[in-house]
Tab-separated table of C-alpha atoms and ligand atoms in Angstrom:
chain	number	residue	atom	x	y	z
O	220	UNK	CA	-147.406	-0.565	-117.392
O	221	UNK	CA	-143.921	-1.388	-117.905
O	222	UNK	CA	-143.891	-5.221	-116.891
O	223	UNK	CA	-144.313	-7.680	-119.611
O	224	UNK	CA	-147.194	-8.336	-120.487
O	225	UNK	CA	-148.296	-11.716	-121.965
O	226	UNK	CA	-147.938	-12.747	-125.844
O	227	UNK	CA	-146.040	-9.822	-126.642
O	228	UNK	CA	-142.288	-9.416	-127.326
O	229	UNK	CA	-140.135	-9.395	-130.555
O	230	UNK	CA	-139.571	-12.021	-132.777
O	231	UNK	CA	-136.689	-12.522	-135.125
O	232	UNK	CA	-136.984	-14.132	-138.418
O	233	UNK	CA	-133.554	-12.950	-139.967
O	234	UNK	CA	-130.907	-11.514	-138.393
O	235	UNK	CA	-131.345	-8.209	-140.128
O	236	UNK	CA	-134.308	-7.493	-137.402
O	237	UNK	CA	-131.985	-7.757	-134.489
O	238	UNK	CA	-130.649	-4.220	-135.381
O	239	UNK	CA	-134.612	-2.268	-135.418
O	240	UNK	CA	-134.766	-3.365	-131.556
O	241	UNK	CA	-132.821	-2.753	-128.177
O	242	UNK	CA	-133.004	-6.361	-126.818
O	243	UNK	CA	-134.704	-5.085	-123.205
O	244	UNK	CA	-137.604	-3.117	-124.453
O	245	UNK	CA	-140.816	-4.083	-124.009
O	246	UNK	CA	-144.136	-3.975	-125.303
O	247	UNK	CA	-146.349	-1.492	-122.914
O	248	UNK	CA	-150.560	-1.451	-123.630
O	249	UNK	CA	-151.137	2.285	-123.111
O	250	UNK	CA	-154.989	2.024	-122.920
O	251	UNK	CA	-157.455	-0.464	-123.513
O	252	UNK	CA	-161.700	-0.098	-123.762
O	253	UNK	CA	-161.834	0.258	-127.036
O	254	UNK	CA	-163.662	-2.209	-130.176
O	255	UNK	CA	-161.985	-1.980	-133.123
O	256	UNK	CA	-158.660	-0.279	-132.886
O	257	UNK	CA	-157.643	2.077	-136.248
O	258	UNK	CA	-156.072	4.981	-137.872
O	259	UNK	CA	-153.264	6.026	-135.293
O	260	UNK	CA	-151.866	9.517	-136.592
O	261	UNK	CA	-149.272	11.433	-134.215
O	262	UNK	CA	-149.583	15.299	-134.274
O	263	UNK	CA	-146.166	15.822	-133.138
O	264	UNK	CA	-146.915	19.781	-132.699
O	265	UNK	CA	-149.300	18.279	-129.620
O	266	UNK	CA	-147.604	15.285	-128.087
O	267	UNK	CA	-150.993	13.579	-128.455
O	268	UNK	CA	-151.638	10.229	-130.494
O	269	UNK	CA	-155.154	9.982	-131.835
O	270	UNK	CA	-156.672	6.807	-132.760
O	271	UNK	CA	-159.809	5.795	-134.078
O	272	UNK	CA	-162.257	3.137	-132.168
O	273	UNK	CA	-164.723	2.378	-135.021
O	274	UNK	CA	-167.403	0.829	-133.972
O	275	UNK	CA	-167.756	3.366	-131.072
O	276	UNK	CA	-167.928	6.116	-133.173
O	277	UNK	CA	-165.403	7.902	-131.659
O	278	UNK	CA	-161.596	9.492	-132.125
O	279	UNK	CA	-159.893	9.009	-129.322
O	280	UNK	CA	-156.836	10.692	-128.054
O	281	UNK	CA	-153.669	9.416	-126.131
O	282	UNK	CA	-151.627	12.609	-124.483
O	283	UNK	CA	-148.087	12.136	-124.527
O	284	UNK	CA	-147.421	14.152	-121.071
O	285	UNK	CA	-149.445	12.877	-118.770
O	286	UNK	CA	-150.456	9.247	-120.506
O	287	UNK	CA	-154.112	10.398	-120.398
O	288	UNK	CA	-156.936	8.997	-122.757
O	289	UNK	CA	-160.051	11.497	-123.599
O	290	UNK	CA	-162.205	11.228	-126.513
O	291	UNK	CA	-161.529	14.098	-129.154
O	292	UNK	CA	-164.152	13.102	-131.216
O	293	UNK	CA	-167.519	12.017	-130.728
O	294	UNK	CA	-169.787	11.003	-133.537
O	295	UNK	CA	-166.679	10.364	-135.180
O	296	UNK	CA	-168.672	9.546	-138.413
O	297	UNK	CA	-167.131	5.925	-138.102
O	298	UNK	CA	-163.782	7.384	-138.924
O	299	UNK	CA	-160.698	4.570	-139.917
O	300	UNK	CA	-157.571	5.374	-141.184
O	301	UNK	CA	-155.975	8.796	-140.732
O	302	UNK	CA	-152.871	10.860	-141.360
O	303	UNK	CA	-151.388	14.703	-140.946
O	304	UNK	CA	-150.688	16.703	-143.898
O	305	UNK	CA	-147.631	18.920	-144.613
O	306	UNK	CA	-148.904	21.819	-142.395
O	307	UNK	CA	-150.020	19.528	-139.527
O	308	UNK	CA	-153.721	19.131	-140.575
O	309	UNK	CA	-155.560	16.052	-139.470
O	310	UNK	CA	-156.913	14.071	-142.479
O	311	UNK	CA	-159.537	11.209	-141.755
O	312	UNK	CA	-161.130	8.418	-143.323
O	313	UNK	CA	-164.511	8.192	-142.790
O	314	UNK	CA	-167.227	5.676	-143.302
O	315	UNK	CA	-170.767	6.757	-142.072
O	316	UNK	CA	-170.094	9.925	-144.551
O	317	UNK	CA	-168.507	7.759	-146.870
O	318	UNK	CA	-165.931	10.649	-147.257
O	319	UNK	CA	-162.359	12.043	-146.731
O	320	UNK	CA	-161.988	14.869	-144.526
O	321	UNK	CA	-159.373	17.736	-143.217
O	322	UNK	CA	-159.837	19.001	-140.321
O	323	UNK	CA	-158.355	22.699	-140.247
O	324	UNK	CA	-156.323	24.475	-138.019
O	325	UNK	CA	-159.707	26.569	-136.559
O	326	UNK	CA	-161.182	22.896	-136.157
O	327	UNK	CA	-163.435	23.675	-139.399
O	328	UNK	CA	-163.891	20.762	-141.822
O	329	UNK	CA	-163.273	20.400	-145.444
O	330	UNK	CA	-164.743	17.768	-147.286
O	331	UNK	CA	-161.774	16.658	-149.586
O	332	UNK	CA	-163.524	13.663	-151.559
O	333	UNK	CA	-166.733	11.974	-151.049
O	334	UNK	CA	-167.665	11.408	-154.739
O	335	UNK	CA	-166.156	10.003	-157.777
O	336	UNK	CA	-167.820	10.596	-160.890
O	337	UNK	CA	-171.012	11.775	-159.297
O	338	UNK	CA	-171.442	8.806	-157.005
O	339	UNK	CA	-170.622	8.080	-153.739
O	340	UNK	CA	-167.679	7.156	-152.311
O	341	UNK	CA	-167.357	3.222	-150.851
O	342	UNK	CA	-166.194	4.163	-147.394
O	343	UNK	CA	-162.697	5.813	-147.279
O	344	UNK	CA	-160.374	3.123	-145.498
O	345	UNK	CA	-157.145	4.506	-145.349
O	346	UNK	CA	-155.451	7.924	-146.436
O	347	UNK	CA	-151.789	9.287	-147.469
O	348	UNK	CA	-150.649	12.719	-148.259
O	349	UNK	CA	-147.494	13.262	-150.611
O	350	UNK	CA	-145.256	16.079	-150.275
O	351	UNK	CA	-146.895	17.592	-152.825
O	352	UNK	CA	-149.928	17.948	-151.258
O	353	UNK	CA	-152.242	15.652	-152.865
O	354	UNK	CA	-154.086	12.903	-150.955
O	355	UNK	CA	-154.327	9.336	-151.707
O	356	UNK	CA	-156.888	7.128	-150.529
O	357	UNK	CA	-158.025	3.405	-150.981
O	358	UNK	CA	-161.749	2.946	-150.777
O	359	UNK	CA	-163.053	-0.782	-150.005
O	360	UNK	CA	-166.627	-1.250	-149.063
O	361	UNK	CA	-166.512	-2.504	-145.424
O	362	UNK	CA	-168.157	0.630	-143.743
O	363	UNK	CA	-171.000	-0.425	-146.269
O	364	UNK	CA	-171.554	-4.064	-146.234
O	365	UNK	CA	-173.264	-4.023	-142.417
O	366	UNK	CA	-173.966	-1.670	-139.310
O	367	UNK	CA	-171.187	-2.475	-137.660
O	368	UNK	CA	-169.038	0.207	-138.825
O	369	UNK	CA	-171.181	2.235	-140.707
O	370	UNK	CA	-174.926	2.537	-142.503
O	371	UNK	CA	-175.262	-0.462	-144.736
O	372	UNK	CA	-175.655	0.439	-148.210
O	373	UNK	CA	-175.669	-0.348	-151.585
O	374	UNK	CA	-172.287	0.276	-153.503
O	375	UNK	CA	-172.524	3.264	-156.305
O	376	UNK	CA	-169.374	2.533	-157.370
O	377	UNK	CA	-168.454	-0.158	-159.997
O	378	UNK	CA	-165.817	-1.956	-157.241
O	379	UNK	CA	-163.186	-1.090	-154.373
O	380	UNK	CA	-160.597	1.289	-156.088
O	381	UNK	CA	-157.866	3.705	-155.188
O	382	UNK	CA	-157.832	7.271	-155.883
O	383	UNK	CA	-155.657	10.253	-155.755
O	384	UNK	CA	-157.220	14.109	-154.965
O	385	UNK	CA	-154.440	16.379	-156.870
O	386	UNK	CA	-153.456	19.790	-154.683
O	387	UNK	CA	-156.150	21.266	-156.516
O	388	UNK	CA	-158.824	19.243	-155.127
O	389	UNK	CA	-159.300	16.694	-158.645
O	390	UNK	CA	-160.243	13.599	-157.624
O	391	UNK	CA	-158.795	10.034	-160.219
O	392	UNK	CA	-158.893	7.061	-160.025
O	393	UNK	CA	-155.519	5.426	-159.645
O	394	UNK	CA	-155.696	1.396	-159.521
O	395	UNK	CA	-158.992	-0.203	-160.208
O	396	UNK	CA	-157.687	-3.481	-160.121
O	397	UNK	CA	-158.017	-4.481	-156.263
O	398	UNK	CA	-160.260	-6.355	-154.428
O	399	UNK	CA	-160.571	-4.606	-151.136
O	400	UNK	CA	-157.979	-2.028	-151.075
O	401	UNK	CA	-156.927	-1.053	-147.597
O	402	UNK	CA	-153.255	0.631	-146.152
O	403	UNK	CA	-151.284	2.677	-148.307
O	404	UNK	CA	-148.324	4.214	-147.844
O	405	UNK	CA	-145.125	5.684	-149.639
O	406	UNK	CA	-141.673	4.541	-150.079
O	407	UNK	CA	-139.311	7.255	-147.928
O	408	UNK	CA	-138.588	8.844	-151.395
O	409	UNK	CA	-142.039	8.183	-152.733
O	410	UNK	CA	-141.022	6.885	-155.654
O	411	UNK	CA	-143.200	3.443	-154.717
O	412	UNK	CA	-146.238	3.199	-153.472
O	413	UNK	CA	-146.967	0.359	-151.714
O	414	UNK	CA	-151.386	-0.804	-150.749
O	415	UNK	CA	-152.569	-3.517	-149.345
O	416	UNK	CA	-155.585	-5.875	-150.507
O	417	UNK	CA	-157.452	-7.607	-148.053
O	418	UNK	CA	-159.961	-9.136	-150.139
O	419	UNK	CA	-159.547	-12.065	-148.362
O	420	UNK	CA	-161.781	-11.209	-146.012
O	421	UNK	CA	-165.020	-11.648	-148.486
O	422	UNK	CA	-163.278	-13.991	-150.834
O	423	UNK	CA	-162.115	-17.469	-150.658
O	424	UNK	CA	-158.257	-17.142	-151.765
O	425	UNK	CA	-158.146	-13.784	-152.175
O	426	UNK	CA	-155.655	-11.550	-151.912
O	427	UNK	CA	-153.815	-10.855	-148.258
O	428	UNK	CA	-150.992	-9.211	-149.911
O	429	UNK	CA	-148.839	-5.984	-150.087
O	430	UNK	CA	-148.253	-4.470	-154.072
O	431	UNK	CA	-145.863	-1.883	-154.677
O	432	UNK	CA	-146.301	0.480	-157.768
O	433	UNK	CA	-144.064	3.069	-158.941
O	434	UNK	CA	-145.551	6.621	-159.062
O	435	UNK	CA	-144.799	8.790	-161.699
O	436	UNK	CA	-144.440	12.865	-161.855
O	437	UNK	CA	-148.110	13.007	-163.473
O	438	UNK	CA	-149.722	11.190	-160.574
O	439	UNK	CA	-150.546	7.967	-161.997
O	440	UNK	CA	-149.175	4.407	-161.112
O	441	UNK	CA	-147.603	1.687	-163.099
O	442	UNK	CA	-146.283	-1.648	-161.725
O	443	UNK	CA	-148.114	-3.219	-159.028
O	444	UNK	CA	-146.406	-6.345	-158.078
O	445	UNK	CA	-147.019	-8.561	-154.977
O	446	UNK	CA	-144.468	-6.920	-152.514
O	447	UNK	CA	-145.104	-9.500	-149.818
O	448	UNK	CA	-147.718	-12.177	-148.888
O	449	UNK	CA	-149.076	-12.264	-145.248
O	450	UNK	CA	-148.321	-15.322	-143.050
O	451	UNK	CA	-150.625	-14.760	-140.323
O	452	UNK	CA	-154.140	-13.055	-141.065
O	453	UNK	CA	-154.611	-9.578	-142.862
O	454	UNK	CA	-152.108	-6.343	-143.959
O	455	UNK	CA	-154.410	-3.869	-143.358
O	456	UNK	CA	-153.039	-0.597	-142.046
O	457	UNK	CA	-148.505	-0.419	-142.093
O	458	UNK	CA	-146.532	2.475	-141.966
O	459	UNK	CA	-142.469	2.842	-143.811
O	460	UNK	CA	-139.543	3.737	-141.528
O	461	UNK	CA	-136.596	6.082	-142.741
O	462	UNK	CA	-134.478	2.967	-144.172
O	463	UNK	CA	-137.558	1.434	-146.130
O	464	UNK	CA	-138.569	-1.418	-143.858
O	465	UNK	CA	-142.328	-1.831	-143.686
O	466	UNK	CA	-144.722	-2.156	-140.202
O	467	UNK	CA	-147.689	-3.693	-140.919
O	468	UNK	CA	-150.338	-5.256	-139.245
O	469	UNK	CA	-150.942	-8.577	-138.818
O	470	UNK	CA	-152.919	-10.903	-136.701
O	471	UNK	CA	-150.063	-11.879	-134.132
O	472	UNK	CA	-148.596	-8.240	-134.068
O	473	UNK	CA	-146.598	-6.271	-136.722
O	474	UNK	CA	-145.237	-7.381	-139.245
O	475	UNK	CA	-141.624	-6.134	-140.737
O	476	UNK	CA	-140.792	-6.524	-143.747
O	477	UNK	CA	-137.361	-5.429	-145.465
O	478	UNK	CA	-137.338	-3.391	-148.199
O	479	UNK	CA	-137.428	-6.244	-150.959
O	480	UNK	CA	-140.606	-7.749	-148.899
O	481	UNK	CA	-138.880	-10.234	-146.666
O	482	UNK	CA	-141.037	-10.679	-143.483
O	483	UNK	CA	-137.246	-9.907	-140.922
O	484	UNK	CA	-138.968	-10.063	-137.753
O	485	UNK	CA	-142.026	-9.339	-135.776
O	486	UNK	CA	-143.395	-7.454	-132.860
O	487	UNK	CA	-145.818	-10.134	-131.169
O	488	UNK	CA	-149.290	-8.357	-129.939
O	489	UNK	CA	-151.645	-10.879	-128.102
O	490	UNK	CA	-154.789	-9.131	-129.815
O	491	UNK	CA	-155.358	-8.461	-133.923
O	492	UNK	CA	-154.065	-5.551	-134.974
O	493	UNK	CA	-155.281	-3.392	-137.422
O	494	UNK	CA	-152.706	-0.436	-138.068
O	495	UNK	CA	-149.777	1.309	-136.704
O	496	UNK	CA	-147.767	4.505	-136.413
O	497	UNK	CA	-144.251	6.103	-136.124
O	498	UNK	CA	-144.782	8.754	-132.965
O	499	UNK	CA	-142.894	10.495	-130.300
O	500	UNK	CA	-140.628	13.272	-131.090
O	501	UNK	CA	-137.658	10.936	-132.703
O	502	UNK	CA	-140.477	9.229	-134.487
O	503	UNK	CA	-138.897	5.977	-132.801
O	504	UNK	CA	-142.057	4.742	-131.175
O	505	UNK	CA	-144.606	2.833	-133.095
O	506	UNK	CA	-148.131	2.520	-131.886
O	507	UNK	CA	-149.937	-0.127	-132.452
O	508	UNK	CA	-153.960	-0.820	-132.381
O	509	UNK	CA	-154.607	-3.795	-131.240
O	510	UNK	CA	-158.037	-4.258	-131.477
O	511	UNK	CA	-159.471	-2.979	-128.153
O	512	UNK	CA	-156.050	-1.333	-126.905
O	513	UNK	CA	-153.495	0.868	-127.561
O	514	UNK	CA	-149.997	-0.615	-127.165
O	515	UNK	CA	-146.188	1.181	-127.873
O	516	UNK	CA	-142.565	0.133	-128.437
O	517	UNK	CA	-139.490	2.205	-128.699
O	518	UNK	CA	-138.081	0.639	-131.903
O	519	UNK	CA	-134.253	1.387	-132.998
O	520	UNK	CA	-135.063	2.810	-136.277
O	521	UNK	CA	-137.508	5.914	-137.127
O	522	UNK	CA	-140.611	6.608	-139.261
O	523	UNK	CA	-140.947	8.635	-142.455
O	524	UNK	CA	-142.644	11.792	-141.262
O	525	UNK	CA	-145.042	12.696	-141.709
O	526	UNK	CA	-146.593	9.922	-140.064
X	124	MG	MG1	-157.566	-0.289	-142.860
């Protein structure tokens, strides 16, 4: 578990990388038996990671004190990307539902969005909550397009767009001007908001990029620049640490990107990955989903929580 293991280590492009790493770490895969890797959320209250294996229907859950897997989950509903609220609440993604959901602290569910303007939902991708409680979601139509990762279906909505529900549960769009939205996630003072569009993956030359937008009191976005191209494959899910940096995925590992969207470094994974997280109880360990593992490295630098 804590040899090296093969096609991973950390790779710097500018010098500014060499302080986010102690030189001697390594890379450990935690778990592996999984499809599709996605949605890593730590519950720090716990000391669990939970992940979600798409294709397999299932949540799965990584325990901190013993280095256990278990499923927590099972029909999952095709869940993807998830996060934790203010008070600790799971939030998930999920496709076969084609809805956002909260699990409570009894274990009940809430439904927080699976409609926008009386049709259906896409299939929720990828989820943030702001401190003030509302939830943003992107909503790109891969859980929809084959039975892979969800019930093929036709699309009610006019395209892949990005919405925000307020605290009291209104659901708006917020960007309609994406391809095939996918991570989101907020600057440490959440005055940006930065999403991904991998609409590359169903168009020739389209976007593989990062776009920040600044995020006003009201809830709405302006902006919307290209923040950083990807190099090797697909930003899909990324997560911010405490300085600004950006962890994304990418096909040869994670990406990190400073805070003006220069790719610094990155943490070599010898399997796709398709999102990340900030965990452990300094928030100093990111794990990584690596298609069909779960891998982990003690970084020098520390996530935004929550995660
Ligand atoms: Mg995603």
């Amino acid at each position: 578990m804590f040899g090296v293991i093969e096609g991973t280590g950390f790779e710097v492009i500018d010098p500014a990388f060499e302080a986010c790493f102690v030189g001697h770490v390594r890379v450990e895969r935690l778990w592996t038996g999984a499809r599709w890797s996605e949605g890593p959320v730590w519950h720090a209250a716990g000391r669990y990671l939970l992940w979600s294996d798409i294709p397999n229907n299932r949540i799965l859950r990584w325990d901190e004190t013993d280095g256990s897997v278990s499923v927590f989950r099972q029909p999952s509903n095709n869940s993807n990307g998830q996060t934790v609220d203010r008070q600790g609440r799971l939030v998930t993604c999920e496709h076969l539902t084609r809805r956002v959901t909260r699990t409570e602290h009894d274990g009940s569910i809430t439904v927080i969005a699976d409609r926008f303007e009386g049709r259906r939902l896409n299939s929720p991708n990828d989820v943030v909550v702001k401190s003030d409680g509302s939830v943003w979601f992107t909503d790109p139509s891969y859980g929809i397009l084959m039975d892979y990762e969800g019930d093929r279906a036709e699309p009610e909505q006019d395209g892949c767009h990005v919405y925000r529900v307020s605290p009291e549960g209104d659901i708006a769009r917020v960007a309609d001007d994406y391809l095939k939205p996918n991570g989101l996630a907020f600057s440490p003072d959440e005055s940006s908001l930065y999403i991904a569009d991998t609409g590359v993956t169903h168009e020739e030359g389209g976007p593989r990029h990062i776009r920040r937008h600044s995020v006003t009191a009201d809830g709405t976005l302006s902006g919307g620049e290209v923040f950083a191209e990807c190099t090797e494959g697909l930003f899909d899910g990324f997560r911010v640490d405490t300085d600004g940096r950006i962890w994304s995925s990418a096909a040869d590992g994670v990406h990190c990107l400073s805070p003006d969207g220069q790719l610094i470094g990155k943490v070599k994974i010898p399997e796709m990955v398709g999102n990340v997280c900030f965990g452990g109880a300094k928030l100093n360990r990111l794990f990584i989903g690596g298609t069909t593992s779960l891998y982990s490295v003690y970084l020098n630098v520390n996530g935004v929580s929550p995660v």
